[in-house]
CSV table of C-alpha atoms in Angstrom, one decimal:
chain,number,residue,atom,x,y,z
A,1,MET,CA,72.9,44.0,14.6
A,2,ALA,CA,72.7,47.2,16.6
A,3,ILE,CA,69.8,47.6,18.9
A,4,ILE,CA,68.4,51.1,19.3
A,5,LYS,CA,67.6,51.9,22.9
A,6,LEU,CA,65.0,54.5,23.4
A,7,SER,CA,64.3,56.4,26.6
A,8,ALA,CA,61.0,56.3,28.3
A,9,ALA,CA,60.2,59.8,26.9
A,10,GLU,CA,61.1,58.8,23.4
A,11,ARG,CA,59.0,55.7,23.6
A,12,ARG,CA,56.0,57.8,24.7
A,13,ARG,CA,56.5,60.2,21.8
A,14,LEU,CA,56.8,57.2,19.4
A,15,SER,CA,53.7,55.6,20.8
A,16,VAL,CA,51.8,58.9,20.4
A,17,PHE,CA,53.0,59.3,16.8
A,18,PHE,CA,51.7,55.9,15.7
A,19,THR,CA,48.5,56.3,17.6
A,20,CYS,CA,47.9,59.6,15.8
A,21,LEU,CA,48.8,58.0,12.5
A,22,LEU,CA,46.4,55.2,13.1
A,23,LEU,CA,43.6,57.6,14.0
A,24,ALA,CA,44.4,59.7,10.9
A,25,VAL,CA,44.1,56.6,8.7
A,26,ILE,CA,40.9,55.6,10.3
A,27,ALA,CA,39.5,59.1,10.0
A,28,TRP,CA,40.5,59.2,6.3
A,29,LEU,CA,38.9,55.8,5.6
A,30,LEU,CA,35.7,56.9,7.4
A,31,ALA,CA,35.6,60.1,5.4
A,32,THR,CA,36.4,58.4,2.1
A,33,LEU,CA,33.9,55.5,2.6
A,34,SER,CA,31.2,57.9,3.6
A,35,GLY,CA,31.3,59.7,0.3
A,36,THR,CA,29.0,58.9,-2.7
A,37,TYR,CA,30.3,56.8,-5.6
A,38,SER,CA,29.0,54.9,-8.6
A,39,PHE,CA,29.9,51.3,-8.8
A,40,THR,CA,28.7,48.2,-10.8
A,41,THR,CA,26.9,45.1,-9.3
A,42,LYS,CA,25.2,42.1,-10.7
A,43,GLN,CA,21.4,42.3,-10.4
A,44,THR,CA,18.9,39.4,-10.9
A,45,LEU,CA,15.7,40.4,-12.7
A,46,THR,CA,12.3,39.2,-11.9
A,47,PHE,CA,9.2,40.0,-14.0
A,48,LYS,CA,5.6,41.0,-13.3
A,49,ASN,CA,2.5,41.9,-15.4
A,50,ALA,CA,3.4,39.3,-18.1
A,51,PRO,CA,1.4,39.7,-21.3
A,52,GLN,CA,-1.7,37.5,-21.3
A,53,ARG,CA,-2.0,37.2,-25.1
A,54,ARG,CA,1.6,36.5,-26.0
A,55,ALA,CA,4.0,33.9,-24.8
A,56,TYR,CA,7.5,35.3,-24.4
A,57,HIS,CA,11.1,34.0,-24.1
A,58,ALA,CA,13.9,36.3,-23.0
A,59,LEU,CA,16.8,36.3,-25.5
A,60,GLN,CA,19.4,37.1,-22.8
A,61,PRO,CA,20.2,36.0,-19.2
A,62,ASP,CA,18.0,37.2,-16.3
A,63,THR,CA,21.1,38.9,-14.8
A,64,VAL,CA,22.3,42.4,-15.8
A,65,ASP,CA,25.0,44.8,-14.6
A,66,ALA,CA,23.5,47.7,-12.7
A,67,THR,CA,25.3,51.0,-12.0
A,68,VAL,CA,24.5,51.8,-8.4
A,69,GLN,CA,25.0,55.1,-6.7
A,70,GLY,CA,25.8,54.6,-3.0
A,71,THR,CA,28.3,55.2,-0.3
A,72,GLY,CA,31.8,53.7,-0.2
A,73,TRP,CA,30.6,51.3,2.5
A,74,GLN,CA,27.9,50.0,0.2
A,75,MET,CA,30.5,49.6,-2.6
A,76,VAL,CA,32.8,47.6,-0.3
A,77,PHE,CA,30.1,45.2,0.9
A,78,SER,CA,28.2,45.0,-2.4
A,79,LYS,CA,30.0,41.8,-3.3
A,80,VAL,CA,29.0,40.0,-0.1
A,81,ASN,CA,25.5,41.3,0.5
A,82,ASP,CA,22.5,39.5,-1.0
A,83,GLU,CA,20.8,42.1,-3.1
A,84,GLN,CA,17.0,42.2,-3.5
A,85,PRO,CA,16.1,41.1,-7.1
A,86,VAL,CA,15.0,43.9,-9.4
A,87,THR,CA,11.4,43.6,-10.6
A,88,ILE,CA,10.7,44.6,-14.2
A,89,ASP,CA,7.2,45.4,-15.5
A,90,LEU,CA,6.4,43.6,-18.8
A,91,HIS,CA,3.1,45.2,-19.6
A,92,THR,CA,4.5,47.0,-22.7
A,93,LEU,CA,5.2,43.6,-24.3
A,94,GLU,CA,1.5,43.5,-25.3
A,95,HIS,CA,2.6,45.7,-28.2
A,96,ALA,CA,6.4,45.7,-28.3
A,97,ASN,CA,9.2,43.1,-28.5
A,98,PHE,CA,11.6,44.7,-26.0
A,99,ILE,CA,11.7,46.4,-22.6
A,100,ALA,CA,13.8,49.5,-22.1
A,101,LEU,CA,15.1,49.0,-18.5
A,102,ASN,CA,16.3,52.6,-18.0
A,103,THR,CA,12.7,53.8,-18.5
A,104,GLN,CA,11.7,51.9,-15.3
A,105,LEU,CA,14.5,53.4,-13.1
A,106,ASP,CA,12.0,55.5,-11.1
A,107,GLN,CA,9.7,52.5,-10.5
A,108,VAL,CA,12.6,50.2,-9.6
A,109,ASN,CA,14.2,52.8,-7.1
A,110,LYS,CA,10.9,53.4,-5.4
A,111,PHE,CA,11.4,50.1,-3.5
A,112,ARG,CA,15.1,50.6,-2.8
A,113,ASP,CA,17.1,52.6,-0.3
A,114,LYS,CA,17.3,56.2,-1.5
A,115,LYS,CA,21.1,56.2,-0.7
A,116,HIS,CA,21.6,53.1,-2.8
A,117,LYS,CA,19.7,53.7,-6.0
A,118,ILE,CA,20.3,52.3,-9.5
A,119,ILE,CA,21.2,54.9,-12.1
A,120,ALA,CA,21.7,52.7,-15.2
A,121,PHE,CA,21.5,49.1,-16.5
A,122,ASP,CA,23.8,47.3,-18.9
A,123,PRO,CA,22.4,46.1,-21.2
A,124,ASP,CA,19.7,48.7,-21.0
A,125,THR,CA,17.3,46.9,-23.3
A,126,LEU,CA,15.8,43.3,-23.0
A,127,TYR,CA,14.7,41.6,-26.2
A,128,PHE,CA,12.1,38.9,-26.3
A,129,ASP,CA,11.0,36.1,-28.7
A,130,PHE,CA,7.3,35.4,-29.0
A,131,THR,CA,5.3,32.3,-29.9
A,132,ASN,CA,1.7,31.4,-29.8
A,133,ARG,CA,0.3,31.0,-26.3
A,134,VAL,CA,-1.9,28.0,-25.5
A,135,ILE,CA,-3.8,26.8,-22.5
A,136,LYS,CA,-3.9,23.1,-21.7
A,137,LYS,CA,-5.0,20.8,-18.8
A,138,VAL,CA,-2.7,17.9,-17.8
A,139,PRO,CA,-3.1,15.3,-15.1
A,140,VAL,CA,-1.2,15.7,-11.8
A,141,GLU,CA,1.5,13.0,-11.2
A,142,PRO,CA,2.3,12.6,-7.5
A,143,VAL,CA,5.9,11.8,-6.7
A,144,LEU,CA,5.8,9.4,-3.7
A,145,GLU,CA,8.6,7.9,-1.6
A,146,ILE,CA,6.5,6.1,1.1
A,147,GLY,CA,7.6,3.2,3.3
A,148,TYR,CA,4.9,1.2,5.0
A,149,LEU,CA,4.9,-0.9,8.2
A,150,PRO,CA,4.9,-4.7,7.5
A,151,GLN,CA,1.5,-5.9,6.1
A,152,TYR,CA,0.4,-2.3,5.3
A,153,GLN,CA,0.1,-0.9,1.8
A,154,VAL,CA,-2.1,1.2,-0.5
A,155,SER,CA,-5.6,-0.3,-0.5
A,156,GLY,CA,-7.3,1.7,-3.3
A,157,LYS,CA,-7.1,4.5,-5.8
A,158,ILE,CA,-4.9,7.5,-4.9
A,159,ASN,CA,-7.2,10.5,-5.0
A,160,ILE,CA,-5.8,13.9,-6.1
A,161,LYS,CA,-7.8,17.1,-5.9
A,162,PRO,CA,-7.7,18.8,-8.4
A,163,ALA,CA,-6.7,15.9,-10.6
A,164,TYR,CA,-5.7,18.3,-13.4
A,165,VAL,CA,-3.8,21.5,-13.5
A,166,THR,CA,-3.9,24.2,-16.2
A,167,LEU,CA,-0.8,25.2,-18.1
A,168,ASN,CA,-0.5,28.5,-19.9
A,169,GLY,CA,2.5,29.1,-22.1
A,170,PRO,CA,4.2,28.7,-25.5
A,171,ALA,CA,2.6,26.1,-27.7
A,172,ASN,CA,5.8,24.3,-28.5
A,173,VAL,CA,6.5,23.8,-24.8
A,174,VAL,CA,3.0,23.2,-23.4
A,175,ASN,CA,2.1,20.7,-26.1
A,176,ALA,CA,5.0,18.4,-25.2
A,177,ILE,CA,3.9,18.2,-21.6
A,178,LYS,CA,1.8,15.1,-20.7
A,179,SER,CA,1.6,15.5,-16.9
A,180,TRP,CA,2.8,17.8,-14.1
A,181,LYS,CA,4.6,16.3,-11.1
A,182,THR,CA,4.3,17.3,-7.5
A,183,ASP,CA,7.1,17.8,-5.0
A,184,THR,CA,8.2,14.5,-3.5
A,185,LEU,CA,6.2,13.2,-0.5
A,186,LYS,CA,8.6,11.3,1.8
A,187,LEU,CA,7.1,9.2,4.6
A,188,SER,CA,8.1,6.1,6.5
A,189,ASN,CA,6.5,3.5,8.8
A,190,VAL,CA,3.0,4.4,7.5
A,191,ASN,CA,0.1,2.4,8.9
A,192,SER,CA,-3.0,4.7,8.2
A,193,ARG,CA,-4.6,6.8,5.6
A,194,ILE,CA,-2.5,9.7,4.2
A,195,ARG,CA,-4.2,13.1,3.8
A,196,THR,CA,-1.9,15.9,2.9
A,197,GLY,CA,-1.2,18.9,0.7
A,198,LEU,CA,1.5,18.8,-1.9
A,199,GLN,CA,3.1,21.7,-3.8
A,200,LEU,CA,3.5,21.3,-7.5
A,201,GLN,CA,7.0,21.4,-9.0
A,202,PRO,CA,7.8,25.0,-10.0
A,203,VAL,CA,7.8,26.3,-13.5
A,204,LYS,CA,11.3,26.5,-15.0
A,205,GLU,CA,10.3,28.7,-18.0
A,206,GLY,CA,9.7,32.3,-17.2
A,207,ASN,CA,7.0,32.5,-19.9
A,208,MET,CA,4.8,29.7,-18.6
A,209,SER,CA,2.5,29.4,-15.7
A,210,VAL,CA,0.7,26.5,-13.9
A,211,TYR,CA,-2.5,26.8,-11.8
A,212,PRO,CA,-3.1,25.9,-9.1
A,213,LYS,CA,0.2,25.7,-7.3
A,214,SER,CA,-0.8,22.9,-4.9
A,215,VAL,CA,-3.0,19.8,-4.6
A,216,GLN,CA,-4.6,17.6,-1.9
A,217,VAL,CA,-3.5,14.0,-1.9
A,218,ASN,CA,-5.6,11.2,-0.3
A,219,ILE,CA,-4.0,7.8,-0.1
A,220,PRO,CA,-6.0,4.9,1.4
A,221,VAL,CA,-3.8,2.7,3.5
A,222,GLU,CA,-4.8,-0.6,5.3
A,223,GLU,CA,-3.5,-3.7,6.8
A,224,PHE,CA,-3.4,-6.6,4.4
A,225,THR,CA,-3.6,-10.3,4.9
A,226,GLU,CA,-3.4,-13.4,2.7
A,227,LYS,CA,-6.4,-15.3,1.4
A,228,LYS,CA,-6.8,-18.4,-0.8
A,229,LEU,CA,-9.6,-19.2,-3.3
A,230,ARG,CA,-10.2,-22.0,-5.7
A,231,ILE,CA,-11.3,-20.7,-9.1
A,232,PRO,CA,-12.2,-22.4,-12.4
A,233,VAL,CA,-9.9,-22.2,-15.4
A,234,LYS,CA,-11.3,-21.0,-18.8
A,235,VAL,CA,-9.9,-21.8,-22.2
A,236,VAL,CA,-9.3,-18.8,-24.5
A,237,ASN,CA,-8.0,-18.4,-28.1
A,238,ASN,CA,-9.9,-21.5,-29.3
A,239,PRO,CA,-11.1,-20.3,-32.8
A,240,HIS,CA,-11.7,-23.9,-34.0
A,241,TYR,CA,-13.9,-24.7,-31.0
A,242,TYR,CA,-11.9,-27.8,-30.0
A,243,ASN,CA,-13.3,-29.9,-27.2
A,244,VAL,CA,-10.5,-29.2,-24.5
A,245,LYS,CA,-10.3,-31.1,-21.3
A,246,LEU,CA,-8.2,-29.5,-18.5
A,247,TYR,CA,-6.5,-31.4,-15.7
A,248,PRO,CA,-7.2,-30.0,-13.2
A,249,GLN,CA,-10.1,-27.7,-14.0
A,250,TYR,CA,-9.5,-25.5,-11.0
A,251,VAL,CA,-6.5,-23.6,-9.6
A,252,THR,CA,-5.9,-22.2,-6.1
A,253,ILE,CA,-4.7,-18.6,-6.0
A,254,THR,CA,-3.1,-17.0,-3.0
A,255,PHE,CA,-3.5,-13.2,-2.8
A,256,THR,CA,-3.3,-10.3,-0.4
A,257,THR,CA,-6.3,-8.3,0.4
A,258,PRO,CA,-7.3,-5.5,2.8
A,259,LEU,CA,-8.7,-6.8,6.1
A,260,SER,CA,-11.8,-4.7,5.5
A,261,ARG,CA,-12.7,-6.6,2.3
A,262,TYR,CA,-11.6,-10.0,3.4
A,263,THR,CA,-15.1,-11.5,3.8
A,264,GLU,CA,-16.6,-10.0,0.6
A,265,ILE,CA,-14.1,-11.3,-1.9
A,266,ASP,CA,-14.9,-14.6,-3.5
A,267,GLU,CA,-14.1,-16.4,-6.8
A,268,GLU,CA,-16.4,-14.1,-8.8
A,269,PHE,CA,-13.8,-11.4,-8.4
A,270,PHE,CA,-11.1,-13.3,-10.3
A,271,GLU,CA,-10.8,-15.0,-13.7
A,272,ALA,CA,-8.1,-17.6,-14.6
A,273,THR,CA,-7.4,-18.6,-18.2
A,274,VAL,CA,-5.2,-20.8,-20.4
A,275,ASP,CA,-4.3,-19.8,-23.9
A,276,LEU,CA,-4.9,-22.7,-26.4
A,277,GLY,CA,-2.7,-20.8,-28.9
A,278,SER,CA,0.3,-21.8,-26.8
A,279,TRP,CA,-0.3,-25.4,-27.9
A,280,GLU,CA,-1.6,-24.8,-31.4
A,281,ASN,CA,0.9,-22.2,-32.5
A,282,ASP,CA,3.9,-22.7,-30.2
A,283,GLY,CA,3.7,-26.4,-29.4
A,284,TYR,CA,3.4,-26.2,-25.7
A,285,SER,CA,2.7,-29.6,-23.9
A,286,VAL,CA,1.2,-27.8,-20.9
A,287,LEU,CA,-0.7,-24.6,-20.7
A,288,PRO,CA,0.5,-21.7,-18.4
A,289,VAL,CA,-2.3,-20.3,-16.2
A,290,THR,CA,-2.9,-16.5,-16.3
A,291,VAL,CA,-5.1,-14.6,-13.8
A,292,ASN,CA,-6.7,-11.9,-16.0
A,293,ARG,CA,-9.2,-10.3,-13.6
A,294,VAL,CA,-8.0,-9.2,-10.2
A,295,PRO,CA,-9.5,-6.4,-7.9
A,296,ALA,CA,-7.3,-3.3,-8.0
A,297,TYR,CA,-6.7,-3.6,-4.2
A,298,CYS,CA,-5.6,-7.2,-4.4
A,299,LYS,CA,-2.3,-8.7,-5.4
A,300,VAL,CA,-1.8,-12.3,-6.5
A,301,VAL,CA,1.3,-13.9,-4.9
A,302,ASN,CA,0.9,-17.5,-6.0
A,303,ILE,CA,-1.0,-19.8,-8.4
A,304,GLU,CA,-1.2,-23.5,-7.8
A,305,PRO,CA,-0.7,-25.2,-10.2
A,306,ARG,CA,1.0,-22.7,-12.5
A,307,ASN,CA,0.7,-25.0,-15.5
A,308,ILE,CA,-2.2,-27.3,-16.5
A,309,ASP,CA,-2.3,-30.6,-18.5
A,310,PHE,CA,-4.9,-30.8,-21.2
A,311,LEU,CA,-6.5,-33.1,-23.8
A,312,VAL,CA,-7.8,-31.8,-27.1
A,313,ARG,CA,-10.5,-33.7,-29.0
A,314,LYS,CA,-10.9,-32.4,-32.6
């Protein structure tokens, strides 16, 4: 293959030519991209001033095509830039079933760069379905993922303020909701009382609201220890008033209790029973022991004996 040899002067002229060509292309791009064009981008809609007397449900997605007037640079980077959502005013839904987006262009562009304004929407009208709006209070359900240090655990009732939240939305949606969950509280190696604020899980439906948005959670946590008590056993489900003799008449229960309540707990806090129906109806030869009454902050870990012999005198 022949190799073209250029003199130093020719190489300089060639270098100047390509440099000028490159500068011309750059100048052309700058001039072209600095011009004003109309181009289409996807815009996410958010809503304000929702109607208070009507529950609504949009019949189309919350994303529309917007025709934007801007420079060539804005057109090039419109696919990679995160655009600010477009806020649409819904106050006219108090007496209409649709929103004409193009009538709100001035309001929308008021909060946008004047060189990057929206000139049209597609679709240009949003239609809504309406149902009856109801207000309902439901209990707050805390979502907890808590790990405690050994011998520590919840020692009482979990207190939530407020305990109830108010839902406002379509009757068919709100009436099916029985409680409202919080965000997940994740803690580990806990050995003391927990006091914290928790956000409520956000509303997924655009036509429903929840108030308030957060609650205060108070979880009593204490160190626990084991304790044993000897308690009498009672006979239940004895409709014929048989004379029943139990052997033994007492059982020993082992349970965990907060250290702060260790000394105050006695046998009056517990009730152990046997069901005579297990013998009369099911033919049991021994009666299983059930501990029916236990303080909320205690947990039974063992019953000795678990089954009791008996003698029935008719």
